[in-house]
Coordinates of N, CA and C and ligand atoms in Angstrom, one line a residue:
M1414 N -20.0 23.9 24.8 CA -19.6 25.2 25.3 C -19.4 25.1 26.8
R1415 N -18.2 25.4 27.2 CA -17.9 25.3 28.7 C -17.4 26.6 29.2
I1416 N -18.3 27.3 29.9 CA -18.0 28.6 30.3 C -18.3 28.9 31.7
M1417 N -17.8 30.0 32.2 CA -17.9 30.4 33.6 C -18.3 31.9 33.6
I1418 N -19.2 32.3 34.5 CA -19.6 33.7 34.6 C -19.2 34.2 36.0
L1419 N -18.4 35.2 36.0 CA -18.0 35.8 37.2 C -18.5 37.2 37.4
G1420 N -18.6 37.7 38.6 CA -19.1 39.1 38.8 C -19.5 39.2 40.3
A1421 N -19.6 40.5 40.7 CA -19.9 40.7 42.1 C -21.4 40.3 42.4
P1422 N -21.8 40.1 43.6 CA -23.2 39.9 43.9 C -24.0 41.0 43.4
G1423 N -25.1 40.7 42.7 CA -26.0 41.8 42.2 C -25.6 42.2 40.8
A1424 N -24.5 41.6 40.2 CA -24.1 42.0 38.9 C -25.0 41.5 37.8
G1425 N -25.9 40.5 38.2 CA -26.8 40.0 37.2 C -26.4 38.6 36.6
K1426 N -25.6 37.9 37.4 CA -25.1 36.6 36.9 C -26.3 35.6 36.7
G1427 N -27.2 35.6 37.7 CA -28.4 34.7 37.6 C -29.2 34.9 36.4
T1428 N -29.6 36.2 36.1 CA -30.4 36.7 35.0 C -29.7 36.2 33.7
H1429 N -28.4 36.5 33.6 CA -27.7 36.2 32.3 C -27.5 34.7 32.1
C1430 N -27.3 34.0 33.2 CA -27.1 32.5 33.1 C -28.4 31.9 32.5
K1431 N -29.5 32.4 32.9 CA -30.8 32.0 32.4 C -30.9 32.2 30.9
R1432 N -30.5 33.4 30.5 CA -30.5 33.7 29.0 C -29.5 32.8 28.2
I1433 N -28.4 32.6 28.8 CA -27.3 31.7 28.2 C -27.9 30.3 28.0
V1434 N -28.6 29.8 29.1 CA -29.1 28.5 29.0 C -30.2 28.4 27.9
E1435 N -31.0 29.5 27.8 CA -32.1 29.5 26.8 C -31.5 29.5 25.4
R1436 N -30.4 30.2 25.2 CA -29.9 30.4 23.8 C -29.0 29.2 23.4
Y1437 N -28.3 28.6 24.3 CA -27.3 27.6 23.9 C -27.6 26.2 24.4
G1438 N -28.6 26.1 25.3 CA -29.0 24.8 25.8 C -28.0 24.1 26.7
V1439 N -27.1 25.0 27.3 CA -26.1 24.4 28.2 C -26.8 24.2 29.6
T1440 N -26.1 23.5 30.4 CA -26.6 23.2 31.8 C -26.1 24.3 32.7
H1441 N -27.0 24.8 33.5 CA -26.7 25.9 34.5 C -26.2 25.2 35.8
L1442 N -24.9 25.5 36.1 CA -24.3 24.9 37.3 C -24.1 26.0 38.4
S1443 N -25.1 26.2 39.2 CA -24.9 27.1 40.3 C -24.5 26.4 41.5
S1444 N -23.4 26.9 42.1 CA -22.8 26.2 43.3 C -23.8 26.1 44.4
G1445 N -24.6 27.2 44.6 CA -25.6 27.2 45.7 C -26.7 26.2 45.5
D1446 N -27.2 26.1 44.2 CA -28.2 25.1 43.9 C -27.7 23.7 44.0
I1447 N -26.5 23.4 43.6 CA -25.9 22.1 43.6 C -25.7 21.6 45.1
L1448 N -25.2 22.5 45.9 CA -25.0 22.2 47.3 C -26.4 21.9 48.0
R1449 N -27.4 22.7 47.7 CA -28.7 22.4 48.2 C -29.2 21.1 47.7
R1450 N -29.0 20.8 46.5 CA -29.5 19.5 45.9 C -28.9 18.3 46.5
E1451 N -27.5 18.4 46.7 CA -26.8 17.2 47.2 C -27.2 17.0 48.7
R1452 N -27.5 18.1 49.4 CA -28.0 17.9 50.8 C -29.4 17.3 50.8
A1453 N -30.2 17.8 49.9 CA -31.6 17.3 49.9 C -31.7 15.9 49.5
E1454 N -30.8 15.4 48.6 CA -30.8 14.0 48.2 C -30.1 13.1 49.2
G1455 N -29.3 13.8 50.1 CA -28.6 13.0 51.1 C -27.5 12.1 50.5
S1456 N -26.9 12.6 49.5 CA -25.8 11.9 48.9 C -24.6 12.0 49.8
E1457 N -23.6 11.2 49.5 CA -22.4 11.1 50.4 C -21.8 12.5 50.6
L1458 N -21.6 13.2 49.4 CA -21.1 14.6 49.4 C -22.0 15.5 50.2
G1459 N -23.3 15.4 50.0 CA -24.3 16.2 50.7 C -24.2 16.0 52.2
R1460 N -24.1 14.8 52.6 CA -24.1 14.5 54.0 C -22.8 15.1 54.7
K1461 N -21.7 15.0 53.9 CA -20.4 15.5 54.4 C -20.6 17.1 54.6
A1462 N -21.1 17.7 53.6 CA -21.3 19.2 53.6 C -22.2 19.5 54.8
Q1463 N -23.3 18.8 54.9 CA -24.2 19.1 56.0 C -23.6 19.0 57.4
S1464 N -22.7 18.1 57.6 CA -22.0 17.9 58.9 C -21.2 19.2 59.2
Y1465 N -20.5 19.7 58.1 CA -19.8 21.0 58.4 C -20.7 22.1 58.7
M1466 N -21.8 22.2 58.0 CA -22.8 23.3 58.2 C -23.4 23.2 59.6
D1467 N -23.7 21.9 60.0 CA -24.3 21.8 61.3 C -23.4 22.3 62.4
S1468 N -22.1 22.1 62.2 CA -21.2 22.5 63.3 C -20.8 24.0 63.1
G1469 N -21.5 24.7 62.2 CA -21.3 26.1 62.0 C -20.0 26.4 61.2
A1470 N -19.4 25.4 60.6 CA -18.2 25.7 59.8 C -18.5 25.9 58.3
L1471 N -17.6 26.5 57.6 CA -17.8 26.6 56.1 C -17.5 25.2 55.5
V1472 N -18.2 25.0 54.4 CA -18.0 23.8 53.6 C -16.6 23.9 53.0
P1473 N -15.7 23.0 53.2 CA -14.3 23.1 52.7 C -14.2 23.2 51.2
D1474 N -13.2 23.9 50.6 CA -13.1 24.0 49.2 C -13.0 22.7 48.5
E1475 N -12.3 21.7 49.1 CA -12.2 20.4 48.4 C -13.5 19.7 48.1
L1476 N -14.4 19.9 49.1 CA -15.7 19.3 49.0 C -16.6 20.0 47.9
I1477 N -16.5 21.3 47.9 CA -17.2 22.1 46.9 C -16.7 21.7 45.5
V1478 N -15.4 21.7 45.4 CA -14.8 21.4 44.1 C -15.2 20.0 43.6
E1479 N -15.3 19.0 44.6 CA -15.7 17.7 44.2 C -17.1 17.7 43.7
M1480 N -18.0 18.4 44.4 CA -19.4 18.5 44.0 C -19.5 19.1 42.6
M1481 N -18.8 20.2 42.4 CA -18.9 20.9 41.1 C -18.3 20.0 40.0
S1482 N -17.2 19.3 40.3 CA -16.6 18.4 39.2 C -17.6 17.3 38.8
K1483 N -18.3 16.8 39.9 CA -19.3 15.8 39.6 C -20.4 16.3 38.7
A1484 N -20.9 17.5 39.0 CA -21.9 18.2 38.2 C -21.5 18.4 36.8
I1485 N -20.2 18.9 36.7 CA -19.6 19.1 35.3 C -19.6 17.8 34.5
G1486 N -19.2 16.8 35.2 CA -19.2 15.5 34.5 C -20.5 15.0 34.1
N1487 N -21.6 15.4 34.8 CA -22.9 15.0 34.5 C -23.7 15.9 33.5
A1488 N -23.0 17.1 33.2 CA -23.7 18.1 32.3 C -23.8 17.5 30.9
G1489 N -24.8 17.8 30.2 CA -25.0 17.3 28.8 C -23.9 17.6 27.8
D1490 N -24.1 17.1 26.6 CA -23.1 17.4 25.6 C -23.0 18.9 25.2
A1491 N -24.1 19.6 25.4 CA -24.1 21.0 25.0 C -23.2 21.8 25.9
G1492 N -22.8 21.3 27.0 CA -21.9 21.9 27.9 C -22.5 22.6 29.1
Y1493 N -21.9 23.6 29.7 CA -22.4 24.1 30.9 C -21.9 25.6 31.1
V1494 N -22.6 26.2 32.0 CA -22.2 27.6 32.5 C -22.1 27.5 34.0
L1495 N -20.9 27.8 34.5 CA -20.6 27.8 35.9 C -21.0 29.1 36.5
D1496 N -21.7 29.1 37.6 CA -22.3 30.4 38.2 C -22.0 30.4 39.7
G1497 N -21.3 31.4 40.2 CA -21.1 31.5 41.7 C -19.9 30.6 42.1
F1498 N -19.1 30.1 41.2 CA -18.0 29.2 41.5 C -17.0 29.4 40.4
P1499 N -15.7 29.4 40.7 CA -15.1 29.4 42.0 C -15.1 30.7 42.7
R1500 N -15.1 30.7 44.0 CA -15.2 31.9 44.8 C -13.8 32.4 45.2
T1501 N -12.9 31.5 45.2 CA -11.5 31.8 45.7 C -10.5 31.3 44.7
V1502 N -9.3 31.8 44.7 CA -8.2 31.3 43.8 C -7.9 29.9 44.1
H1503 N -8.0 29.5 45.4 CA -7.7 28.1 45.8 C -8.7 27.2 45.1
Q1504 N -10.0 27.6 45.1 CA -11.0 26.8 44.4 C -10.7 26.7 42.9
A1505 N -10.3 27.9 42.4 CA -10.0 27.9 40.9 C -8.9 27.0 40.5
E1506 N -7.9 26.9 41.4 CA -6.7 26.1 41.1 C -7.2 24.6 41.2
A1507 N -8.0 24.3 42.2 CA -8.4 22.9 42.4 C -9.3 22.5 41.2
L1508 N -10.2 23.4 40.8 CA -11.1 23.1 39.6 C -10.2 22.9 38.4
G1509 N -9.2 23.7 38.2 CA -8.3 23.6 37.0 C -7.7 22.2 37.0
A1510 N -7.2 21.7 38.1 CA -6.6 20.4 38.2 C -7.6 19.3 37.9
S1511 N -8.8 19.5 38.4 CA -9.8 18.5 38.2 C -10.3 18.5 36.7
L1512 N -10.4 19.7 36.1 CA -10.8 19.7 34.7 C -9.8 19.2 33.8
A1513 N -8.5 19.5 34.1 CA -7.4 19.0 33.2 C -7.4 17.4 33.3
E1514 N -7.7 16.9 34.4 CA -7.7 15.4 34.6 C -8.8 14.8 33.8
N1515 N -9.9 15.5 33.6 CA -11.1 15.0 32.9 C -11.1 15.5 31.5
Q1516 N -10.1 16.1 31.0 CA -10.0 16.6 29.6 C -11.2 17.5 29.3
N1517 N -11.5 18.4 30.2 CA -12.8 19.1 30.1 C -12.6 20.6 30.4
G1518 N -11.6 21.2 29.8 CA -11.2 22.6 30.2 C -12.2 23.6 29.8
L1519 N -12.1 24.8 30.3 CA -13.0 25.9 30.1 C -12.7 26.5 28.7
D1520 N -13.8 26.9 28.0 CA -13.6 27.6 26.7 C -13.4 29.1 27.0
T1521 N -14.2 29.7 27.9 CA -14.1 31.1 28.1 C -14.7 31.5 29.4
V1522 N -14.3 32.7 29.9 CA -14.8 33.2 31.2 C -15.5 34.6 30.9
I1523 N -16.7 34.8 31.3 CA -17.4 36.1 31.2 C -17.3 36.8 32.5
N1524 N -16.8 38.0 32.5 CA -16.7 38.8 33.7 C -17.6 40.0 33.7
L1525 N -18.7 39.9 34.4 CA -19.7 41.0 34.4 C -19.3 42.1 35.4
K1526 N -19.1 43.3 34.8 CA -18.7 44.4 35.7 C -19.8 45.4 35.9
V1527 N -20.1 45.7 37.1 CA -21.2 46.6 37.4 C -20.7 47.5 38.5
D1528 N -21.0 48.8 38.4 CA -20.6 49.8 39.5 C -21.2 49.4 40.8
D1529 N -20.5 49.6 41.9 CA -20.9 49.2 43.2 C -22.3 49.9 43.6
D1530 N -22.4 51.2 43.3 CA -23.6 51.9 43.6 C -24.8 51.4 42.9
L1531 N -24.6 50.9 41.7 CA -25.7 50.3 41.0 C -26.1 48.9 41.6
V1532 N -25.1 48.2 42.1 CA -25.4 46.9 42.8 C -26.2 47.2 44.0
V1533 N -25.8 48.2 44.8 CA -26.5 48.6 46.0 C -28.0 48.9 45.7
E1534 N -28.1 49.7 44.6 CA -29.5 50.1 44.2 C -30.3 48.9 43.8
R1535 N -29.7 48.0 43.0 CA -30.4 46.8 42.6 C -30.9 46.0 43.7
I1536 N -30.0 45.8 44.7 CA -30.3 44.8 45.8 C -31.2 45.4 46.8
T1537 N -30.9 46.7 47.2 CA -31.8 47.3 48.3 C -33.2 47.5 47.8
G1538 N -33.4 47.6 46.4 CA -34.7 47.9 45.9 C -35.5 46.6 45.6
R1539 N -34.9 45.5 45.9 CA -35.6 44.2 45.6 C -36.7 43.9 46.6
R1540 N -37.8 43.5 46.1 CA -38.9 43.0 47.0 C -39.4 41.7 46.5
S1541 N -39.6 40.7 47.4 CA -40.0 39.4 46.9 C -41.3 39.0 47.5
C1542 N -42.0 38.1 46.8 CA -43.3 37.5 47.3 C -43.0 36.3 48.1
P1543 N -43.5 36.3 49.4 CA -43.2 35.1 50.2 C -44.1 33.9 49.8
K1544 N -45.1 34.2 48.9 CA -46.0 33.1 48.6 C -45.5 32.4 47.3
C1545 N -45.2 33.1 46.2 CA -44.9 32.5 44.9 C -43.4 32.7 44.6
G1546 N -42.7 33.5 45.3 CA -41.2 33.7 45.0 C -40.9 34.7 44.0
A1547 N -42.0 35.4 43.4 CA -41.7 36.4 42.4 C -40.9 37.5 43.0
V1548 N -40.0 38.0 42.1 CA -39.1 39.1 42.6 C -39.4 40.4 41.8
Y1549 N -39.5 41.5 42.6 CA -39.8 42.8 42.0 C -38.7 43.7 42.3
H1550 N -38.7 44.9 41.7 CA -37.8 46.0 42.1 C -38.6 47.3 42.2
V1551 N -38.4 48.0 43.3 CA -39.3 49.2 43.5 C -39.2 50.2 42.3
K1552 N -38.1 50.2 41.7 CA -37.9 51.2 40.6 C -38.0 50.5 39.2
N1553 N -37.1 49.5 39.1 CA -37.0 48.8 37.7 C -38.1 47.9 37.3
M1554 N -38.7 47.3 38.3 CA -39.7 46.3 38.0 C -40.8 46.3 39.1
P1555 N -41.5 47.4 39.2 CA -42.5 47.5 40.3 C -43.7 46.7 40.0
P1556 N -44.4 46.2 41.1 CA -45.6 45.5 40.9 C -46.7 46.5 40.5
K1557 N -47.8 46.1 40.0 CA -48.9 47.0 39.6 C -49.4 47.8 40.7
E1558 N -49.5 47.2 41.9 CA -49.9 47.9 43.1 C -48.8 47.9 44.1
E1559 N -48.4 49.0 44.6 CA -47.2 49.1 45.5 C -47.3 48.1 46.6
G1560 N -46.2 47.3 46.8 CA -46.1 46.3 47.9 C -46.9 45.1 47.8
I1561 N -47.6 44.9 46.7 CA -48.5 43.7 46.5 C -48.1 42.9 45.3
C1562 N -48.1 41.6 45.5 CA -47.7 40.7 44.4 C -48.8 40.7 43.3
D1563 N -48.3 40.8 42.0 CA -49.3 40.8 40.9 C -50.0 39.5 40.8
H1564 N -49.3 38.4 41.1 CA -49.9 37.1 40.9 C -50.9 36.6 41.9
D1565 N -50.6 36.9 43.2 CA -51.5 36.3 44.2 C -51.9 37.3 45.3
G1566 N -51.6 38.6 45.1 CA -52.0 39.6 46.1 C -51.3 39.6 47.5
A1567 N -50.3 38.7 47.6 CA -49.6 38.7 48.9 C -48.8 39.9 49.1
A1568 N -48.5 40.3 50.4 CA -47.7 41.5 50.7 C -46.3 41.2 50.4
L1569 N -45.6 42.0 49.7 CA -44.2 41.8 49.3 C -43.3 42.0 50.5
V1570 N -42.2 41.3 50.6 CA -41.2 41.5 51.7 C -39.9 42.0 51.2
H1571 N -39.2 42.8 52.1 CA -37.9 43.3 51.9 C -37.0 42.4 52.7
R1572 N -36.2 41.5 52.1 CA -35.4 40.5 52.9 C -34.3 41.3 53.7
P1573 N -34.1 40.8 55.0 CA -33.2 41.5 55.9 C -31.8 41.6 55.3
D1574 N -31.4 40.6 54.4 CA -30.1 40.7 53.8 C -29.9 41.8 52.8
D1575 N -31.0 42.3 52.3 CA -31.0 43.2 51.2 C -30.9 44.7 51.6
T1576 N -30.1 44.9 52.7 CA -29.8 46.3 53.1 C -28.5 46.8 52.6
E1577 N -28.3 48.1 52.6 CA -27.0 48.7 52.1 C -25.8 48.1 52.8
D1578 N -25.9 48.0 54.2 CA -24.7 47.6 55.0 C -24.3 46.1 54.6
V1579 N -25.3 45.3 54.4 CA -25.1 43.9 54.1 C -24.5 43.8 52.7
V1580 N -25.0 44.6 51.8 CA -24.6 44.5 50.4 C -23.1 45.0 50.3
R1581 N -22.8 46.1 51.0 CA -21.4 46.7 51.0 C -20.5 45.7 51.6
N1582 N -20.9 45.0 52.6 CA -20.1 43.9 53.2 C -19.8 42.8 52.2
R1583 N -20.8 42.4 51.5 CA -20.7 41.3 50.5 C -19.8 41.7 49.4
L1584 N -19.9 43.0 49.0 CA -19.0 43.6 48.0 C -17.5 43.5 48.4
S1585 N -17.3 43.9 49.7 CA -15.9 43.9 50.1 C -15.3 42.5 50.2
T1586 N -16.2 41.5 50.6 CA -15.7 40.1 50.5 C -15.4 39.7 49.1
Y1587 N -16.3 40.2 48.2 CA -16.0 39.8 46.8 C -14.7 40.4 46.3
Y1588 N -14.4 41.7 46.6 CA -13.1 42.3 46.2 C -11.9 41.6 46.8
E1589 N -12.1 41.1 48.0 CA -11.0 40.5 48.7 C -10.7 39.1 48.2
Q1590 N -11.8 38.3 48.0 CA -11.7 36.8 47.7 C -11.9 36.5 46.2
T1591 N -12.8 37.1 45.6 CA -13.2 36.6 44.3 C -12.6 37.4 43.1
K1592 N -12.4 38.7 43.4 CA -11.7 39.5 42.4 C -10.4 38.9 41.9
P1593 N -9.6 38.4 42.9 CA -8.4 37.7 42.4 C -8.6 36.5 41.5
V1594 N -9.8 35.9 41.6 CA -10.2 34.8 40.7 C -10.2 35.3 39.2
V1595 N -10.7 36.6 39.1 CA -10.8 37.2 37.7 C -9.3 37.3 37.2
D1596 N -8.5 37.8 38.1 CA -7.1 38.0 37.7 C -6.4 36.7 37.4
Y1597 N -6.7 35.7 38.1 CA -6.2 34.3 37.9 C -6.5 33.9 36.5
Y1598 N -7.8 34.1 36.0 CA -8.2 33.6 34.7 C -7.6 34.6 33.6
K1599 N -7.5 35.9 34.0 CA -6.9 36.8 33.0 C -5.5 36.4 32.7
A1600 N -4.8 35.9 33.7 CA -3.4 35.5 33.4 C -3.4 34.4 32.4
K1601 N -4.5 33.6 32.3 CA -4.5 32.5 31.4 C -5.1 33.0 30.0
G1602 N -5.6 34.3 30.0 CA -6.0 34.9 28.8 C -7.4 34.4 28.2
T1603 N -8.3 34.1 29.1 CA -9.6 33.6 28.6 C -10.8 34.4 29.1
V1604 N -10.6 35.7 29.5 CA -11.6 36.4 30.2 C -12.2 37.5 29.2
H1605 N -13.5 37.6 29.1 CA -14.1 38.8 28.4 C -14.8 39.7 29.5
D1606 N -14.3 40.9 29.6 CA -15.0 41.8 30.5 C -16.2 42.4 29.8
I1607 N -17.3 42.3 30.5 CA -18.6 42.8 29.9 C -19.2 43.9 30.8
D1608 N -19.5 45.0 30.2 CA -20.1 46.1 31.0 C -21.6 45.7 31.3
G1609 N -21.8 45.5 32.6 CA -23.1 45.0 33.0 C -24.0 46.1 33.6
N1610 N -23.6 47.3 33.3 CA -24.4 48.4 33.9 C -25.7 48.8 33.1
G1611 N -25.8 48.4 31.9 CA -26.9 48.8 31.1 C -28.2 47.9 31.2
D1612 N -29.0 48.1 30.3 CA -30.3 47.4 30.2 C -29.9 45.9 30.0
P1613 N -30.7 45.0 30.7 CA -30.4 43.5 30.6 C -30.3 43.0 29.2
D1614 N -31.2 43.5 28.3 CA -31.1 43.1 26.9 C -29.8 43.5 26.2
D1615 N -29.4 44.7 26.5 CA -28.1 45.2 25.9 C -26.9 44.4 26.4
V1616 N -27.0 44.1 27.7 CA -25.9 43.3 28.3 C -25.9 41.9 27.7
A1617 N -27.0 41.3 27.6 CA -27.1 40.0 27.0 C -26.5 40.0 25.6
A1618 N -26.8 41.0 24.8 CA -26.3 41.1 23.4 C -24.8 41.1 23.4
L1619 N -24.2 41.8 24.4 CA -22.7 41.8 24.5 C -22.2 40.5 24.8
I1620 N -22.9 39.8 25.7 CA -22.4 38.4 26.1 C -22.6 37.4 24.9
F1621 N -23.7 37.5 24.2 CA -23.9 36.6 23.1 C -22.9 36.8 22.0
D1622 N -22.5 38.1 21.8 CA -21.5 38.4 20.8 C -20.2 37.6 21.1
K1623 N -19.8 37.4 22.3 CA -18.6 36.7 22.7 C -18.8 35.2 22.6
L1624 N -20.1 34.7 22.9 CA -20.3 33.3 23.0 C -20.7 32.7 21.6
D1625 N -21.3 33.5 20.8 CA -21.7 33.0 19.4 C -20.5 32.5 18.7
V1626 N -19.4 33.2 18.9 CA -18.1 32.8 18.2 C -17.8 31.3 18.6
L1627 N -18.0 30.9 19.8 CA -17.7 29.6 20.2 C -18.5 28.5 19.5
T1628 N -19.8 28.9 19.2 CA -20.6 27.9 18.5 C -20.3 27.7 17.0
R1629 N -19.5 28.7 16.5 CA -19.1 28.5 15.1 C -17.8 27.8 14.9
K1630 N -17.2 27.4 16.0 CA -15.9 26.7 15.9 C -16.0 25.3 15.3
Ligands
LIG850 ZN1 -46.7 36.1 44.6

């Protein structure tokens, strides 16, 4: 199974990638994680990326695509789910060329659609534990005691990026750069729009409906 999950920040891509991995045994390929890992390992690609980041520049598309292609090549036989990549049409085109070269094309694309206001509510309500990394939500997943981690009693923090202004900014970057990626794949006819507004279990069921078909091929 070779799939990609697209959606705005806060649409629930991470949550649903985890469920997809559990159900189908595919490898989760998150561009953020892969970039961090390459840098931590000090690989040639990682060192190149680091030098751009040190100079305050964005890591160029070609380098990101090379990293992701390498990770795709190393994914197990069960396949993979791409998360957070491609971010731009240019990256999508470069990925397509690389996948075609490796006879490793995509089976399908899942597009998680969530209302902007719900994304803002999800992200601004997030609280995380600086000690163990557990993530809570003031309304949807509150800790037993307000502001305190259930596991270790640490005071929960509201990350400075999780404010409405920052979220609305990230959403407009998404509409500008990444929404065209959805249209790019739609033109190829492989996109399933999934309503991501509901309960995570219901959303997962909608996604599994589309993906189970692939396992029966
Ligand atoms: Zn904790």
